[in-house]
Coordinates of C-alpha atoms in Angstrom, one line a residue:
M1 CA 129.0 180.2 85.5
I2 CA 132.6 179.0 86.3
H3 CA 132.9 175.5 85.1
A4 CA 135.5 173.3 83.3
S5 CA 134.1 172.3 79.9
S6 CA 134.0 168.7 78.8
H7 CA 133.6 169.5 75.1
P8 CA 136.0 167.4 72.9
M9 CA 137.6 170.5 71.5
M10 CA 138.7 171.4 75.0
E11 CA 140.6 168.2 75.5
A12 CA 143.7 169.2 73.5
S13 CA 146.0 171.5 75.5
P14 CA 146.5 174.9 74.0
P15 CA 149.9 175.9 72.7
V16 CA 152.6 176.4 75.4
P17 CA 151.8 180.0 76.6
R18 CA 153.9 183.0 76.2
P19 CA 155.8 184.9 77.7
E20 CA 158.8 182.7 78.5
S21 CA 158.1 183.0 82.2
L22 CA 154.9 181.1 81.7
S23 CA 156.5 178.6 79.4
A24 CA 159.0 177.8 82.2
S25 CA 156.1 177.5 84.6
W26 CA 154.3 175.0 82.3
Q27 CA 157.5 173.0 82.3
R28 CA 157.7 173.0 86.1
S29 CA 154.1 171.9 86.2
R30 CA 154.9 168.9 84.1
E31 CA 157.9 168.1 86.3
H32 CA 155.6 168.2 89.3
G33 CA 153.7 165.3 87.7
L34 CA 150.6 167.3 86.8
R35 CA 148.5 166.7 83.7
P36 CA 146.3 169.4 82.2
H37 CA 143.1 167.3 82.3
A38 CA 143.7 165.1 85.2
A39 CA 141.3 165.1 88.2
L40 CA 142.9 166.6 91.3
N41 CA 142.1 166.3 95.0
D42 CA 140.8 169.8 95.9
T43 CA 140.4 169.0 99.6
A44 CA 140.9 172.1 101.7
L45 CA 142.6 172.1 105.1
A46 CA 140.6 170.8 108.0
P47 CA 139.0 173.8 109.9
G48 CA 141.4 173.3 112.8
E49 CA 144.5 173.3 110.5
L50 CA 143.2 176.4 108.6
T51 CA 142.7 178.1 112.0
D52 CA 146.3 177.3 112.9
R53 CA 147.6 178.6 109.5
I54 CA 145.5 181.8 109.9
A55 CA 146.8 182.3 113.5
A56 CA 150.4 181.9 112.2
N57 CA 149.7 184.7 109.7
N58 CA 147.5 186.9 111.9
R59 CA 149.7 190.0 111.7
L60 CA 149.7 189.8 107.9
L61 CA 145.9 189.3 107.8
A62 CA 145.2 192.1 110.4
F63 CA 147.3 194.8 108.7
S64 CA 146.4 193.8 105.1
R65 CA 142.6 193.7 105.6
P66 CA 141.9 197.4 105.2
M67 CA 144.1 197.6 102.1
I68 CA 142.5 194.5 100.6
E69 CA 139.0 196.0 101.1
G70 CA 140.2 199.2 99.4
L71 CA 141.7 197.2 96.5
Y72 CA 138.4 195.3 96.0
R73 CA 136.5 198.6 95.8
Q74 CA 139.0 200.0 93.3
I75 CA 138.8 196.8 91.1
G76 CA 135.1 197.5 91.0
S77 CA 134.0 194.2 89.4
P78 CA 131.3 191.9 90.9
S79 CA 132.9 189.0 89.0
S80 CA 136.2 189.3 90.8
T81 CA 137.7 188.2 94.1
V82 CA 140.7 189.4 96.0
L83 CA 142.7 186.6 97.6
L84 CA 145.5 186.6 100.2
A85 CA 147.7 183.5 100.3
D86 CA 150.6 182.7 102.7
R87 CA 154.2 182.2 101.5
H88 CA 153.5 178.6 100.7
G89 CA 150.6 179.4 98.4
M90 CA 147.8 178.4 100.8
I91 CA 144.8 180.8 100.4
L92 CA 144.0 182.4 103.8
S93 CA 141.2 184.8 102.9
A94 CA 138.9 185.7 100.0
L95 CA 136.9 188.9 99.5
G96 CA 134.3 189.3 96.7
H97 CA 130.7 189.2 95.8
T98 CA 128.9 186.2 97.2
D99 CA 127.8 184.9 93.8
F100 CA 131.3 185.0 92.4
L101 CA 132.8 183.4 95.5
D102 CA 130.4 180.5 95.2
R103 CA 131.4 180.0 91.5
A104 CA 135.1 180.4 92.4
S105 CA 134.9 177.7 95.0
R106 CA 134.0 175.2 92.3
V107 CA 137.6 175.5 91.0
A108 CA 138.9 175.4 94.6
L109 CA 139.5 179.2 94.7
R110 CA 138.8 179.4 98.4
P111 CA 140.5 179.6 101.8
G112 CA 142.4 176.4 102.9
V113 CA 143.3 175.3 99.4
D114 CA 146.9 175.1 98.2
W115 CA 147.5 177.1 95.0
S116 CA 151.3 176.6 94.7
E117 CA 152.5 175.5 91.3
A118 CA 153.1 172.0 92.6
A119 CA 149.4 171.7 93.4
M120 CA 147.7 173.7 90.7
G121 CA 150.3 174.1 88.0
T122 CA 150.7 177.5 86.3
N123 CA 148.5 180.1 88.0
A124 CA 149.1 183.6 89.2
I125 CA 149.5 182.8 93.0
G126 CA 151.8 179.8 92.5
T127 CA 153.9 181.4 89.7
A128 CA 154.3 184.7 91.6
L129 CA 155.4 182.7 94.6
H130 CA 158.1 181.0 92.4
S131 CA 159.2 184.1 90.5
G132 CA 159.0 186.7 93.2
T133 CA 157.4 189.1 90.7
V134 CA 154.0 190.3 89.5
V135 CA 152.4 187.6 87.4
T136 CA 149.3 187.7 85.1
V137 CA 147.8 184.4 83.9
Q138 CA 144.9 184.7 81.5
G139 CA 142.5 182.0 80.5
D140 CA 144.3 179.3 78.4
E141 CA 147.6 180.3 79.9
H142 CA 146.7 178.3 83.0
Y143 CA 148.2 174.8 83.0
L144 CA 145.2 173.0 84.3
A145 CA 142.2 173.0 81.9
R146 CA 139.6 173.6 84.6
N147 CA 141.4 176.9 85.6
R148 CA 141.3 178.3 82.1
V149 CA 137.9 179.9 83.0
L150 CA 139.9 182.4 85.1
T151 CA 142.1 185.5 84.6
C152 CA 144.4 186.1 87.6
V153 CA 147.0 188.7 88.6
A154 CA 149.2 188.2 91.7
T155 CA 152.1 190.0 93.4
P156 CA 154.3 189.0 96.3
I157 CA 154.1 190.7 99.7
L158 CA 157.6 191.1 101.0
A159 CA 158.6 190.7 104.7
P160 CA 160.3 193.7 106.4
T161 CA 163.2 191.5 107.3
G162 CA 163.6 189.9 103.9
G163 CA 162.0 187.2 101.9
M164 CA 158.3 186.8 101.1
L165 CA 155.3 186.9 103.5
G166 CA 152.6 186.0 101.2
I167 CA 150.8 186.6 97.8
L168 CA 148.1 189.1 97.0
D169 CA 145.9 188.1 94.0
V170 CA 142.9 189.3 92.0
S171 CA 141.0 186.6 90.1
S172 CA 138.0 187.0 87.8
D173 CA 136.1 185.4 85.0
A174 CA 138.4 184.9 82.0
H175 CA 136.5 187.5 79.9
E176 CA 137.0 190.3 82.5
N177 CA 139.6 193.0 81.7
L178 CA 142.1 193.2 84.5
T179 CA 144.7 195.5 82.7
H180 CA 144.4 198.0 85.6
A181 CA 144.8 195.4 88.3
E182 CA 148.6 195.0 88.1
A183 CA 149.4 198.6 89.2
L184 CA 146.7 198.5 91.9
L185 CA 148.0 195.2 93.2
R186 CA 151.6 196.4 93.4
T187 CA 150.7 199.6 95.2
T188 CA 148.5 197.7 97.7
A189 CA 151.2 195.2 98.4
E190 CA 153.7 198.0 99.1
L191 CA 151.2 199.7 101.4
I192 CA 150.8 196.5 103.4
E193 CA 154.6 196.1 103.6
H194 CA 155.0 199.7 104.7
R195 CA 152.4 199.2 107.5
L196 CA 154.0 196.0 108.7
L197 CA 157.3 197.7 108.9
E198 CA 156.0 200.8 110.7
T199 CA 154.4 198.6 113.4
L200 CA 157.4 196.3 114.1
D201 CA 158.2 196.1 117.8
D202 CA 161.9 195.8 117.1
G203 CA 164.5 198.4 116.3
F204 CA 166.0 201.6 117.6
L205 CA 165.9 204.2 114.8
T206 CA 163.6 204.6 111.9
L207 CA 164.9 206.4 108.8
H208 CA 162.7 207.7 106.0
F209 CA 164.4 208.9 102.8
H210 CA 163.9 209.6 99.1
T211 CA 165.6 211.3 96.3
R212 CA 163.0 214.1 96.3
R213 CA 161.8 216.2 99.3
D214 CA 158.1 216.1 98.3
A215 CA 158.2 212.3 98.1
L216 CA 158.7 212.0 101.9
A217 CA 155.0 212.7 102.3
D218 CA 154.2 209.8 99.9
P219 CA 153.4 206.6 101.8
L220 CA 155.7 204.6 99.5
H221 CA 158.9 206.4 100.3
A222 CA 162.0 204.4 101.3
L223 CA 162.0 203.2 104.9
V224 CA 164.6 201.4 107.0
V225 CA 164.9 200.5 110.7
F226 CA 168.3 200.1 112.5
D227 CA 169.2 198.6 115.9
E228 CA 171.3 200.4 118.5
G229 CA 174.5 199.4 116.8
G230 CA 173.5 200.7 113.4
R231 CA 172.6 197.3 112.0
L232 CA 169.7 197.2 109.6
V233 CA 166.8 195.1 111.0
A234 CA 164.0 195.9 108.5
S235 CA 163.5 197.7 105.2
N236 CA 160.8 198.1 102.5
R237 CA 161.2 197.4 98.8
K238 CA 161.8 201.1 97.9
A239 CA 164.7 201.3 100.3
R240 CA 166.1 198.0 99.0
A241 CA 165.9 199.3 95.4
L242 CA 167.6 202.6 96.2
L243 CA 170.4 201.0 98.3
G244 CA 170.8 197.9 96.1
L245 CA 170.0 195.4 98.8
D246 CA 169.2 191.7 98.3
A247 CA 165.5 191.4 98.6
K248 CA 165.7 187.9 100.3
H249 CA 168.6 188.8 102.7
P250 CA 168.8 192.6 103.1
A251 CA 171.0 192.4 106.2
T252 CA 173.6 195.2 106.2
T253 CA 174.8 198.2 108.3
C254 CA 174.4 201.9 108.2
E255 CA 178.0 202.3 107.2
A256 CA 177.5 200.0 104.2
C257 CA 174.6 202.2 103.0
F258 CA 175.4 205.8 103.8
A259 CA 178.3 208.2 103.9
T260 CA 176.5 210.1 106.7
P261 CA 177.9 208.6 110.0
W262 CA 175.6 206.5 112.2
G263 CA 176.2 208.9 115.1
T264 CA 175.0 211.8 113.1
L265 CA 171.7 210.0 112.3
V266 CA 171.2 209.2 116.0
E267 CA 171.8 212.9 116.8
W268 CA 169.3 214.0 114.2
A269 CA 166.7 211.6 115.5
A270 CA 167.2 212.6 119.1
R271 CA 167.3 216.4 118.7
T272 CA 165.0 217.1 115.8
P273 CA 162.8 214.0 115.2
D274 CA 161.1 214.0 111.8
A275 CA 162.7 217.2 110.6
P276 CA 164.1 216.8 107.1
F277 CA 167.9 216.8 106.6
P278 CA 170.4 215.9 103.9
L279 CA 171.5 212.2 103.8
Y280 CA 174.5 211.2 101.7
D281 CA 174.8 207.7 100.3
L282 CA 177.9 205.8 99.1
K283 CA 177.1 206.6 95.4
G284 CA 177.5 210.3 95.9
R285 CA 173.8 211.1 95.9
T286 CA 172.2 213.6 98.3
L287 CA 168.9 212.2 99.6
I288 CA 166.3 213.9 101.8
A289 CA 165.6 212.1 105.1
R290 CA 163.7 212.1 108.3
A291 CA 164.7 210.1 111.4
N292 CA 163.2 209.3 114.7
L293 CA 163.9 207.0 117.7
R294 CA 161.5 204.2 118.0
P295 CA 159.5 203.8 121.3
R296 CA 160.4 200.8 123.5
R297 CA 158.1 197.8 123.3
R298 CA 155.3 198.2 125.8
R299 CA 154.7 195.4 128.4
H300 CA 151.2 194.2 129.1
A301 CA 151.3 192.9 132.6
G302 CA 147.7 192.1 132.7
T303 CA 148.0 189.5 130.0
Q304 CA 150.8 187.4 131.5
S305 CA 151.3 185.0 134.4
A306 CA 151.8 186.8 137.7
S307 CA 154.7 184.5 138.5
V308 CA 156.9 185.8 135.7
R309 CA 157.4 189.1 133.8
R310 CA 157.6 188.8 130.1
E311 CA 160.8 190.6 129.7
D312 CA 162.5 188.2 132.2
S313 CA 160.8 185.0 130.9
R314 CA 162.6 182.1 129.2
L315 CA 159.8 181.9 126.7
G316 CA 160.1 185.5 125.9
A317 CA 163.8 185.0 125.0
I318 CA 162.9 182.4 122.4
G319 CA 161.1 184.8 120.1
L320 CA 163.4 186.9 118.0
G321 CA 160.9 188.1 115.4
D322 CA 159.5 185.1 113.7
E323 CA 155.7 185.3 113.7
R324 CA 155.1 181.6 114.1
I325 CA 157.4 181.3 117.1
A326 CA 155.6 184.3 118.6
H327 CA 152.3 182.6 118.1
I328 CA 153.6 179.4 119.8
V329 CA 154.9 181.4 122.8
E330 CA 151.6 183.2 123.1
T331 CA 149.7 179.9 122.9
L332 CA 151.8 178.4 125.7
R333 CA 151.2 181.5 127.9
M334 CA 147.5 181.4 127.3
N335 CA 147.4 177.7 128.4
A336 CA 149.8 178.0 131.3
A337 CA 147.0 178.0 133.9
T338 CA 145.4 174.8 132.5
K339 CA 146.6 171.3 132.3
V340 CA 145.6 170.7 128.7
P341 CA 148.0 168.3 126.9
L342 CA 150.3 169.6 124.2
L343 CA 151.9 168.0 121.2
I344 CA 154.9 169.6 119.5
E345 CA 155.9 168.7 115.9
G346 CA 159.2 169.8 114.4
E347 CA 162.2 168.4 112.7
M348 CA 165.3 167.3 114.6
G349 CA 167.0 170.2 116.3
T350 CA 164.2 172.8 116.0
G351 CA 164.1 173.4 119.7
K352 CA 161.3 171.2 121.1
A353 CA 163.0 170.3 124.3
H354 CA 164.3 173.9 124.8
L355 CA 160.7 175.2 124.4
V356 CA 159.4 172.7 127.0
R357 CA 162.1 173.6 129.5
A358 CA 161.4 177.4 129.0
F359 CA 157.7 176.8 129.5
H360 CA 158.3 174.8 132.6
E361 CA 160.6 177.4 134.1
D362 CA 158.2 180.3 133.4
H363 CA 155.0 178.6 134.6
K364 CA 155.7 175.8 137.0
P365 CA 153.2 176.0 139.9
S366 CA 155.9 175.7 142.6
S367 CA 159.7 175.7 142.7
D368 CA 159.8 171.9 143.2
A369 CA 157.4 171.1 140.4
P370 CA 159.2 168.4 138.3
L371 CA 159.9 168.1 134.6
I372 CA 160.4 164.5 133.7
G373 CA 161.5 163.5 130.2
I374 CA 161.3 160.1 128.5
D375 CA 162.6 159.0 125.1
C376 CA 159.8 156.7 124.0
S377 CA 161.9 155.2 121.2
A378 CA 164.2 153.7 124.0
L379 CA 161.3 152.1 125.9
P380 CA 160.8 148.3 125.9
D381 CA 157.8 146.8 124.1
G382 CA 154.3 146.1 125.4
A383 CA 153.4 146.1 129.1
A384 CA 156.9 147.1 130.2
A385 CA 156.6 150.4 128.3
E386 CA 153.3 151.1 129.9
A387 CA 154.7 150.4 133.3
E388 CA 157.7 152.7 132.7
I389 CA 155.3 155.5 131.6
G390 CA 153.2 155.0 134.8
R391 CA 156.3 155.3 137.0
A392 CA 157.4 158.5 135.2
R393 CA 153.9 159.9 135.5
A394 CA 154.0 159.4 139.2
Q395 CA 157.4 161.1 139.4
A396 CA 156.1 164.1 137.4
A397 CA 153.0 164.6 139.6
N398 CA 151.9 168.3 139.5
G399 CA 154.6 169.0 136.9
I400 CA 155.3 168.0 133.3
L401 CA 155.9 164.6 131.7
F402 CA 157.6 165.2 128.4
L403 CA 157.4 162.3 126.0
V404 CA 160.0 162.5 123.2
E405 CA 159.2 160.6 120.0
I406 CA 155.7 159.9 121.3
D407 CA 154.9 158.1 118.0
A408 CA 157.2 155.3 119.1
L409 CA 154.7 154.2 121.7
P410 CA 152.1 151.6 120.8
T411 CA 148.9 153.3 119.5
T412 CA 146.8 151.5 122.1
L413 CA 148.9 153.1 124.8
Q414 CA 148.8 156.5 123.1
A415 CA 145.0 156.4 123.1
R416 CA 145.0 155.9 126.9
L417 CA 147.7 158.4 127.8
F418 CA 145.4 161.4 128.2
D419 CA 142.7 159.8 130.3
A420 CA 144.2 160.0 133.8
G421 CA 143.5 163.6 134.7
D422 CA 145.9 163.4 137.7
G423 CA 147.2 166.9 137.5
T424 CA 150.3 166.1 135.5
R425 CA 150.6 167.9 132.2
L426 CA 151.6 165.7 129.3
I427 CA 153.6 167.1 126.5
G428 CA 154.5 164.9 123.5
A429 CA 157.0 165.6 120.7
A430 CA 157.5 164.1 117.2
R431 CA 160.0 164.8 114.5
R432 CA 157.6 164.2 111.7
P433 CA 154.3 166.0 111.0
L434 CA 151.5 164.6 113.2
A435 CA 149.1 164.5 110.2
D436 CA 151.5 162.2 108.4
L437 CA 152.0 159.9 111.4
R438 CA 148.3 159.7 111.9
N439 CA 147.6 158.9 108.3
E440 CA 150.2 156.1 108.5
G441 CA 148.4 154.6 111.6
R442 CA 151.3 155.5 113.9
L443 CA 149.5 158.0 116.0
D444 CA 146.2 157.7 117.9
L445 CA 145.0 161.2 118.9
R446 CA 141.5 160.5 120.0
G447 CA 142.2 160.8 123.7
F448 CA 144.4 163.9 123.1
E449 CA 141.6 165.6 121.2
A450 CA 139.0 164.7 123.8
A451 CA 141.2 166.3 126.4
G452 CA 141.3 169.6 124.4
G453 CA 144.9 169.2 123.4
Q454 CA 146.8 171.8 121.6
V455 CA 149.3 171.2 118.7
L456 CA 152.3 173.4 118.3
S457 CA 154.3 173.3 115.0
L458 CA 157.9 174.4 115.3
P459 CA 159.2 175.7 111.9
P460 CA 162.6 174.5 110.5
L461 CA 165.4 176.9 110.6
R462 CA 165.4 177.4 106.9
E463 CA 161.9 178.8 107.1
R464 CA 162.4 181.1 110.0
S465 CA 162.3 184.9 109.4
D466 CA 164.6 185.6 112.4
F467 CA 167.6 183.6 111.0
D468 CA 169.9 186.6 111.2
A469 CA 168.9 187.4 114.8
L470 CA 169.5 183.7 115.7
V471 CA 173.0 183.8 114.2
C472 CA 173.9 186.9 116.1
Q473 CA 172.5 185.5 119.4
F474 CA 174.4 182.2 119.0
V475 CA 177.6 184.0 118.1
L476 CA 177.3 186.1 121.3
E477 CA 176.7 183.0 123.3
A478 CA 179.7 181.2 121.8
A479 CA 181.9 184.2 122.4
G480 CA 181.0 184.3 126.1
G481 CA 179.4 187.7 125.7
R482 CA 182.3 189.2 123.8
P483 CA 180.9 191.4 121.0
I484 CA 181.4 189.9 117.6
Y485 CA 180.3 191.7 114.5
V486 CA 178.7 189.3 111.9
C487 CA 179.4 190.6 108.4
P488 CA 176.4 190.8 106.0
D489 CA 178.3 188.6 103.5
A490 CA 178.8 185.9 106.1
L491 CA 175.0 185.9 106.8
T492 CA 174.3 185.6 103.1
L493 CA 176.6 182.6 103.0
L494 CA 175.0 181.0 106.0
H495 CA 171.6 181.4 104.4
R496 CA 172.7 179.1 101.5
H497 CA 172.9 176.0 103.7
R498 CA 169.6 174.2 104.4
W499 CA 170.5 173.4 108.0
P500 CA 169.1 169.8 108.2
G501 CA 170.1 169.9 111.9
N502 CA 168.3 173.2 112.4
L503 CA 169.1 175.3 115.6
R504 CA 171.3 172.6 117.0
E505 CA 173.4 172.4 113.9
L506 CA 173.7 176.2 113.6
R507 CA 174.8 176.6 117.2
N508 CA 177.4 173.8 116.9
Q509 CA 178.8 175.1 113.6
L510 CA 179.1 178.7 114.9
R511 CA 180.9 177.4 118.1
L512 CA 183.4 175.7 115.8
M513 CA 183.9 178.7 113.6
L514 CA 184.6 181.0 116.6
A515 CA 186.9 178.4 118.1
L516 CA 188.9 178.4 114.9
M517 CA 189.0 182.2 114.7
G518 CA 190.6 182.6 118.1
D519 CA 190.0 184.8 121.1
E520 CA 191.3 188.0 119.5
A521 CA 188.8 188.0 116.6
N522 CA 186.1 190.7 116.7
Q523 CA 184.1 189.9 113.5
L524 CA 182.8 186.8 111.6
C525 CA 183.4 187.1 107.9
P526 CA 182.8 184.8 104.9
E527 CA 186.4 183.6 105.0
D528 CA 185.9 182.3 108.6
I529 CA 183.2 179.8 107.4
P530 CA 185.1 176.6 106.4
P531 CA 183.8 175.4 103.0
E532 CA 183.7 171.8 104.2
L533 CA 181.0 172.7 106.7
F534 CA 178.7 173.1 103.7
E535 CA 179.7 170.3 101.4
N536 CA 176.2 168.8 101.7
A537 CA 174.4 172.0 101.3
A538 CA 171.5 171.9 98.8

């Protein structure tokens, strides 16, 4: 049985583990305020919150499931489980024998539990998340005493556009031998990454390449995707290794990778798709490659509102590749025909108002359906605030009443907001997480939940996987449609800022940069980014 021993000999922490990477992890665990024998709150996410987290990672879950099942069969141990965690360390799924899953749940090794280092100390999931590498943590190498009954191996799953998508983990009883698991995990993670890249909707040309011709039949050969201008939009870890690209921000161009001209690659892809040809890189190597033009994204007219085609929609223009944004857009479309209330949480500048305007434009029932917005923090207190809300609600009849900073309203009024059922859709917004506001007694969601309300969580800019695409879009807007090339080094520099003002700050800073560059400039380079703009960068 998996259990944490209470024997006196177990009370003394074992020596700080080796190798050095785990020693550093133990030090981080102390700095997080954790103590090896302290009791922790193992409460999992509420079912609704876990459902939202799973929905935000549905593409990762869908494409990884067959590979995870194959991995579990190859591990071949009934005392093991294969876990998939998101890029924050939250476990999303667990596959294993029922008996072992029951025992594992007693140390909170189950979906909905946070296994980051900040929550669980040194462990394979959290430490792999921090290091970005394969990590093995055996028995007493775990920081928390109760987890020392486990041996765990974990590896990152990398996103096609850069950064990390999640963590794949194999955990077992401490006495189990998992020496073969590391290679299996790494291969499985790469297969998942390859499949995610192949099924991307974006991109113009796919390029497969390797140093050996026979390796092109191997599912783990190098793979990159370029847009129409020859800009890299996605790559796998084999391609990044061969080309020396930054794993977190692998943005670059065809010309920065290969001596073979971009036009030649397009010609190969158009005339002889998937036929092998020599590809020359900038290091003087001759690679073997295949190229093909990617099919255009198919439109599914049957799944959208009859009043608007997706390719022409305002909502459609918001999504540039981030999976959480895509999920939000799809949720709005699915609820367009109803009047269910919505609550949007997100930091300042994440685009809450823009999202509501786009939703209104795409799905208003008539051309004169109103969108009325109120800043609740500017309303008077007490009955005067309720009267003002009532007048605005009447003005927004059959349209949308958008309540900014809804948590500034008295909770007694919040509780009654969603009772009217007068055909007006209510959408509230808050800068802070709704769960925090509720725990502080500043938000009463009973009426909202009774009305079947939906919560949408807009991610901050620093967490969005479509950062590079947003930069290019904002640069194009600021330049009035004039094509401006954004250098990869400039994107790398922009990534270093935490963007506390999010999309609003990024758009304003880029406008300033282009204004300083002048009308004749045709590319944005690192030297065009004034250092003083980032004096407060973390």
